[in-house]
Amino acid sequence: RNGDGAGLGDWEENKTKLPNGVASLVKEAKNNEVKFGIWIEPEMVNPKSQLYEKHPDWVIKQPKCEEYYFRNQLVLDLTNPKVQDFVFGVVNDLFTKNPELAYIKWDCNAVIYNAYSATLGNQNHFYIEYMRGLYKVLERIRAKYPTVPMMLCSGGGGRVDYAALKYFTEFWPSDNTEPLERIFIQWEYSYFYPAITSSNHVTDWGKQPIKFRTDVAMMGKLGFDIVVSHLKDNDLKYCQDAIKTYNAIKPIIWHGDQYRLANPREGSVASMLYLNEAKTSGVVFNYLVNNRYDEGSKMPIKLKGLDAAKKYVLKELNVYPGTTSSIDATKSYTGDFLMKIGYNPIVNSNRTSVVLQLDEIK
């Protein structure tokens, strides 16, 4: 595609742009020790496409109504078994030609207007049958490719639901990646879905430093949507170290118990704890969300879920290069103390995000 007005639906390699096909990109990524994923939108079609010209009856539209486009797109009719075969074929062909593909982002950026199927008998059942058709496609994909990570996006979080979790490993909760607003989004999202399902990416949105953006994105599945070559040396070093740290603590974030310690809507600081099942290790995320009165975390934050009899130490993670931590990692505290009295992560205008690791000591 050379723009968003044509080509969507024609899932063929553009030999002008990719003379050696997608396989050359997969190979180049592998040579650079990067897994290659692909972003697709197989339910959609541009009216200016070979697919539309060959199969205009595959498109959802009222036969006597003018076509209405959203982002120059129409939606394919997944109540039609032939369309189901086509959509499955899009994914299957990609993996057949490129078996080392490591990831799929499945997008859906247009809503259904003028709902009507040329092949469905009872039009009153259209929306139900559309979703059944989609699930049939996804069941076939998962049967053949059961372990491939798949992220579901739909104009942000338009398709976040439990039924989709049968087929997808994670959601894109929102196109809003501004890190301060993202704290609130991820906080509310966590009432319904675990952190392992939340794709949180570091982007250029917002004026906050890279440390704040990365610390916020760590509260789920961390990713980076930035131009790495534009990063300053210290920012790049910070990100490299943060990824190593994240890989060490992500089992706690993904599979641990979650405890809300300080609600971002009720004060100047947000605080969230993830604790492993044995209550021996945890990660505490702390963020400054409001600095109107230069308040920060002047009062200790009470932890939850700990073993009252165990002793713990806290150390700061993700310390920015050239700075030192304000946290004394040599002191130990009982779980009883941390739950009744609390601990001050020292969040303020100079330390807008503080990530702490909690570990039991014998």
Coordinates of C-alpha atoms in Angstrom, one line a residue:
R1 CA 0.0 0.0 0.0
N2 CA 1.1 3.5 -0.7
G3 CA -1.7 5.1 1.4
D4 CA -4.8 4.2 3.4
G5 CA -7.1 4.6 0.4
A6 CA -6.3 1.5 -1.5
G7 CA -4.9 -2.0 -1.2
L8 CA -6.3 -3.2 2.1
G9 CA -7.5 -6.8 1.5
D10 CA -4.9 -7.7 -1.0
W11 CA -2.6 -9.6 1.2
E12 CA 0.2 -10.2 -1.3
E13 CA 3.8 -9.2 -1.1
N14 CA 4.6 -6.0 -2.9
K15 CA 7.7 -7.1 -4.9
T16 CA 8.5 -3.4 -5.7
K17 CA 8.9 -2.6 -2.1
L18 CA 10.0 -6.1 -0.9
P19 CA 11.7 -7.8 -3.9
N20 CA 12.6 -10.7 -1.6
G21 CA 9.3 -10.8 0.2
V22 CA 8.5 -10.7 3.9
A23 CA 10.9 -13.6 4.4
S24 CA 13.8 -11.2 3.9
L25 CA 12.6 -9.0 6.8
V26 CA 12.2 -12.1 9.0
K27 CA 15.7 -13.2 8.1
E28 CA 17.2 -9.7 8.7
A29 CA 15.4 -9.5 12.1
K30 CA 16.8 -12.9 13.1
N31 CA 20.3 -11.8 12.1
N32 CA 19.9 -8.9 14.5
E33 CA 18.6 -11.2 17.2
V34 CA 15.1 -9.8 16.9
K35 CA 11.9 -11.8 16.6
F36 CA 9.7 -10.6 13.7
G37 CA 6.0 -10.0 14.2
I38 CA 3.4 -8.7 11.8
W39 CA 0.5 -6.3 12.0
I40 CA -2.6 -7.4 10.1
E41 CA -6.2 -6.2 9.6
P42 CA -7.8 -9.2 7.8
E43 CA -11.4 -8.4 8.3
M44 CA -11.2 -5.1 6.3
V45 CA -11.1 -4.1 2.7
N46 CA -10.6 -0.9 0.7
P47 CA -13.1 -0.4 -2.2
K48 CA -10.0 0.2 -4.3
S49 CA -8.6 -3.3 -4.1
Q50 CA -8.4 -6.5 -6.1
L51 CA -10.4 -8.3 -3.5
Y52 CA -13.3 -5.9 -3.7
E53 CA -13.3 -6.0 -7.5
K54 CA -13.4 -9.8 -7.5
H55 CA -15.8 -10.3 -4.6
P56 CA -18.1 -7.2 -4.1
D57 CA -20.6 -9.6 -2.5
W58 CA -18.1 -10.4 0.3
V59 CA -18.6 -6.9 1.7
I60 CA -21.1 -5.9 4.4
K61 CA -23.4 -3.3 2.8
Q62 CA -27.1 -2.7 2.2
P63 CA -27.9 -3.5 -1.5
K64 CA -29.9 -0.3 -2.0
C65 CA -27.8 2.1 0.1
E66 CA -24.8 4.1 -0.8
E67 CA -21.6 2.7 0.6
Y68 CA -20.4 4.4 3.7
Y69 CA -16.6 4.3 4.5
F70 CA -14.8 4.7 7.8
R71 CA -11.1 5.3 7.2
N72 CA -11.7 4.4 3.6
Q73 CA -12.6 0.9 4.7
L74 CA -15.5 -1.6 4.5
V75 CA -15.9 -4.7 6.6
L76 CA -15.8 -8.2 5.1
D77 CA -18.9 -10.4 5.7
L78 CA -17.7 -13.1 8.1
T79 CA -21.1 -14.7 8.2
N80 CA -20.1 -16.0 4.8
P81 CA -18.1 -19.3 5.0
K82 CA -16.1 -18.3 1.9
V83 CA -15.0 -15.1 3.6
Q84 CA -14.1 -17.1 6.7
D85 CA -11.8 -19.3 4.5
F86 CA -10.3 -16.2 3.0
V87 CA -9.4 -14.6 6.4
F88 CA -8.0 -17.9 7.7
G89 CA -6.0 -18.1 4.5
V90 CA -4.5 -14.7 5.1
V91 CA -2.9 -15.8 8.4
N92 CA -2.1 -19.4 7.2
D93 CA -0.3 -18.2 4.1
L94 CA 1.8 -15.8 6.2
F95 CA 3.0 -18.7 8.4
T96 CA 3.3 -21.1 5.6
K97 CA 5.7 -18.8 3.8
N98 CA 7.3 -17.5 7.0
P99 CA 7.3 -20.2 9.7
E100 CA 9.5 -18.1 12.0
L101 CA 6.9 -15.4 12.4
A102 CA 6.8 -14.8 16.2
Y103 CA 3.9 -12.5 16.8
I104 CA 0.6 -11.2 15.3
K105 CA -1.2 -8.0 16.0
W106 CA -4.8 -8.4 14.8
D107 CA -6.4 -5.0 14.2
C108 CA -9.9 -3.9 13.4
N109 CA -10.3 -0.2 12.7
A110 CA -13.8 0.1 11.1
V111 CA -17.2 -0.3 12.5
I112 CA -20.1 -2.0 10.6
Y113 CA -22.4 0.4 8.8
N114 CA -25.5 -0.7 6.8
A115 CA -25.4 -4.2 8.2
Y116 CA -26.5 -6.8 5.7
S117 CA -25.2 -10.1 4.4
A118 CA -25.7 -11.3 0.9
T119 CA -25.7 -14.9 2.1
L120 CA -27.4 -14.8 5.5
G121 CA -31.0 -16.0 5.6
N122 CA -32.1 -14.2 8.8
Q123 CA -30.7 -10.7 8.8
N124 CA -31.8 -10.2 12.4
H125 CA -29.1 -12.6 13.5
F126 CA -26.4 -10.7 11.6
Y127 CA -24.2 -9.5 14.4
I128 CA -24.4 -12.8 16.3
E129 CA -23.5 -14.7 13.2
Y130 CA -20.6 -12.3 12.4
M131 CA -19.0 -13.0 15.7
R132 CA -19.6 -16.7 15.4
G133 CA -17.9 -16.5 12.0
L134 CA -14.9 -14.7 13.5
Y135 CA -14.6 -17.2 16.3
K136 CA -14.6 -20.0 13.7
V137 CA -11.7 -18.4 12.0
L138 CA -9.8 -17.9 15.2
E139 CA -10.5 -21.5 16.3
R140 CA -8.9 -22.7 13.1
I141 CA -5.9 -20.4 13.6
R142 CA -5.4 -21.5 17.2
A143 CA -5.8 -25.2 16.3
K144 CA -2.9 -24.9 13.8
Y145 CA -0.8 -22.3 15.6
P146 CA -1.6 -22.8 19.3
T147 CA 1.5 -21.1 20.8
V148 CA 1.9 -17.9 18.6
P149 CA 1.4 -14.7 20.7
M150 CA -1.5 -12.7 19.3
M151 CA -2.5 -9.3 20.4
L152 CA -6.0 -7.9 19.7
C153 CA -6.6 -4.3 18.9
S154 CA -9.7 -2.5 17.7
G155 CA -9.3 1.3 17.6
G156 CA -7.7 0.7 21.0
G157 CA -9.7 -1.4 23.4
G158 CA -12.9 -1.8 21.3
R159 CA -12.7 -5.6 21.5
V160 CA -11.5 -6.2 25.0
D161 CA -13.7 -9.1 26.2
Y162 CA -13.3 -12.5 27.9
A163 CA -14.5 -14.5 24.9
A164 CA -11.6 -13.1 22.9
L165 CA -9.1 -14.4 25.5
K166 CA -9.8 -17.9 24.2
Y167 CA -7.8 -16.9 21.1
F168 CA -5.6 -13.9 21.9
T169 CA -2.8 -13.7 24.5
E170 CA -3.2 -9.9 25.1
F171 CA -5.2 -6.8 24.3
W172 CA -4.3 -3.3 23.3
P173 CA -6.3 -1.4 26.0
S174 CA -6.2 2.0 24.3
D175 CA -4.5 4.0 21.6
N176 CA -3.9 6.6 24.3
T177 CA -0.3 5.9 25.4
E178 CA 0.3 9.2 27.2
P179 CA 2.0 7.9 30.3
L180 CA 0.2 9.9 33.0
E181 CA -3.3 9.1 31.5
R182 CA -2.1 5.6 31.0
I183 CA -1.8 5.1 34.8
F184 CA -5.5 5.7 35.1
I185 CA -6.3 3.5 32.1
Q186 CA -4.3 0.6 33.4
W187 CA -5.6 1.0 36.9
E188 CA -9.2 0.8 35.8
Y189 CA -8.4 -2.0 33.3
S190 CA -6.9 -4.1 36.1
Y191 CA -10.3 -4.4 37.8
F192 CA -11.4 -6.7 35.1
Y193 CA -8.3 -8.2 33.4
P194 CA -4.9 -9.4 34.7
A195 CA -1.7 -7.6 33.8
I196 CA -0.6 -10.4 31.5
T197 CA -3.3 -9.4 29.1
S198 CA -2.4 -5.7 28.9
S199 CA 0.0 -4.5 26.2
N200 CA 1.7 -1.4 27.5
H201 CA 4.1 0.3 25.2
V202 CA 6.6 3.1 25.6
T203 CA 5.9 5.8 23.0
D204 CA 6.9 9.4 22.3
W205 CA 3.5 10.6 23.5
G206 CA 3.7 13.0 26.5
K207 CA 6.5 15.1 27.9
Q208 CA 7.5 12.8 30.7
P209 CA 11.1 11.4 30.7
I210 CA 11.8 8.0 29.3
K211 CA 12.1 6.5 32.9
F212 CA 8.5 7.5 33.8
R213 CA 7.2 6.2 30.5
T214 CA 9.0 2.9 30.9
D215 CA 8.1 2.5 34.5
V216 CA 4.4 3.0 33.7
A217 CA 4.5 0.5 30.8
M218 CA 6.0 -2.2 33.0
M219 CA 2.6 -2.7 34.7
G220 CA 1.8 -5.3 32.0
K221 CA 3.4 -6.6 28.8
L222 CA 6.2 -4.1 28.1
G223 CA 6.9 -2.9 24.6
F224 CA 8.6 0.0 22.9
D225 CA 7.2 2.0 20.0
I226 CA 10.0 4.5 19.7
V227 CA 12.9 5.3 17.3
V228 CA 15.7 3.8 19.2
S229 CA 18.4 5.6 17.2
H230 CA 16.9 9.0 18.4
L231 CA 17.5 8.1 22.1
K232 CA 20.2 9.9 24.0
D233 CA 23.0 7.7 25.4
N234 CA 21.7 7.6 29.0
D235 CA 18.1 7.1 27.8
L236 CA 19.3 4.1 25.7
K237 CA 21.3 2.7 28.6
Y238 CA 18.3 3.1 30.9
C239 CA 16.0 1.2 28.4
Q240 CA 18.5 -1.6 27.9
D241 CA 18.8 -2.1 31.7
A242 CA 15.1 -1.7 32.3
I243 CA 14.4 -4.5 29.8
K244 CA 16.8 -6.8 31.6
T245 CA 15.1 -5.9 34.9
Y246 CA 11.7 -6.5 33.4
N247 CA 12.5 -9.9 32.1
A248 CA 13.6 -10.9 35.6
I249 CA 10.4 -9.6 37.4
K250 CA 7.8 -10.1 34.7
P251 CA 6.7 -13.5 36.2
I252 CA 5.6 -11.7 39.3
I253 CA 3.7 -9.0 37.3
W254 CA 2.1 -11.5 34.9
H255 CA 1.2 -14.2 37.4
G256 CA 1.3 -12.7 40.8
D257 CA -1.5 -11.4 43.0
Q258 CA -2.3 -7.7 42.6
Y259 CA -2.9 -5.3 45.4
R260 CA -4.0 -1.7 45.0
L261 CA -2.2 0.5 47.5
A262 CA -2.9 4.1 46.6
N263 CA -5.7 5.1 44.2
P264 CA -4.6 7.7 41.6
R265 CA -8.0 9.3 41.8
E266 CA -7.8 9.9 45.6
G267 CA -4.4 11.5 46.0
S268 CA -1.1 12.7 44.4
V269 CA 0.4 9.2 44.2
A270 CA -0.6 5.9 42.6
S271 CA 0.8 2.7 44.0
M272 CA 0.3 -0.9 42.9
L273 CA 1.8 -4.1 44.3
Y274 CA 2.3 -7.4 42.5
L275 CA 3.2 -10.3 44.9
N276 CA 4.1 -13.9 44.1
E277 CA 2.0 -16.7 45.5
A278 CA 4.6 -17.7 48.1
K279 CA 4.6 -14.0 49.4
T280 CA 8.4 -14.0 49.1
S281 CA 8.9 -11.5 46.3
G282 CA 7.0 -8.6 44.9
V283 CA 7.2 -5.5 42.8
V284 CA 5.7 -2.1 43.9
F285 CA 5.0 0.6 41.2
N286 CA 4.7 4.1 42.5
Y287 CA 3.9 7.2 40.4
L288 CA 3.4 10.9 41.0
V289 CA 0.0 11.7 39.3
N290 CA -0.6 15.2 40.8
N291 CA 1.9 17.7 42.0
R292 CA -0.4 20.7 42.5
Y293 CA 0.6 21.1 46.2
D294 CA 4.0 19.5 45.9
E295 CA 2.7 16.7 48.1
G296 CA 4.2 13.5 46.7
S297 CA 4.4 10.5 49.1
K298 CA 4.9 12.4 52.4
M299 CA 3.1 9.6 54.2
P300 CA 4.1 5.9 54.2
I301 CA 2.1 3.7 51.9
K302 CA 0.7 0.6 53.6
L303 CA 1.4 -2.7 51.7
K304 CA -1.0 -5.5 51.5
G305 CA -1.0 -9.3 51.2
L306 CA 2.4 -9.9 52.9
D307 CA 3.2 -12.6 55.4
A308 CA 3.2 -10.7 58.7
A309 CA 5.9 -13.0 60.2
K310 CA 8.3 -12.7 57.2
K311 CA 11.1 -10.2 57.0
Y312 CA 11.5 -8.2 53.8
V313 CA 14.0 -5.8 52.2
L314 CA 13.1 -3.3 49.5
K315 CA 15.4 -2.0 46.8
E316 CA 14.8 0.4 44.0
L317 CA 14.8 -0.8 40.4
N318 CA 15.2 1.2 37.2
V319 CA 17.5 3.7 38.7
Y320 CA 18.4 6.2 35.9
P321 CA 22.1 6.2 34.9
G322 CA 24.1 8.8 36.8
T323 CA 21.7 9.0 39.7
T324 CA 21.5 7.2 43.0
S325 CA 18.5 5.7 44.9
S326 CA 17.0 7.3 48.0
I327 CA 16.0 3.8 49.2
D328 CA 18.1 2.1 51.9
A329 CA 18.2 -1.5 50.7
T330 CA 20.1 -2.7 53.8
K331 CA 17.2 -2.2 56.2
S332 CA 14.7 -5.0 56.8
Y333 CA 11.1 -4.8 57.8
T334 CA 8.5 -7.4 59.0
G335 CA 5.5 -7.9 56.8
D336 CA 3.4 -6.8 59.8
F337 CA 5.2 -3.5 59.9
L338 CA 4.9 -2.9 56.2
M339 CA 1.2 -3.6 56.3
K340 CA 0.4 -1.6 59.5
I341 CA 2.8 1.3 59.3
G342 CA 3.8 1.2 55.7
Y343 CA 6.8 2.3 53.6
N344 CA 7.6 5.7 51.9
P345 CA 8.9 5.2 48.4
I346 CA 9.9 8.9 48.4
V347 CA 7.9 9.9 45.3
N348 CA 8.2 13.6 44.5
S349 CA 8.7 16.1 41.6
N350 CA 12.3 14.8 41.4
R351 CA 11.3 11.2 41.6
T352 CA 8.1 11.0 39.7
S353 CA 8.2 7.2 39.3
V354 CA 9.7 4.7 41.7
V355 CA 9.8 0.9 41.2
L356 CA 10.6 -1.2 44.2
Q357 CA 11.5 -4.9 44.5
L358 CA 10.3 -6.6 47.7
D359 CA 12.2 -9.8 48.8
E360 CA 12.0 -12.0 51.8
I361 CA 15.2 -12.4 53.8
K362 CA 15.8 -15.3 56.2

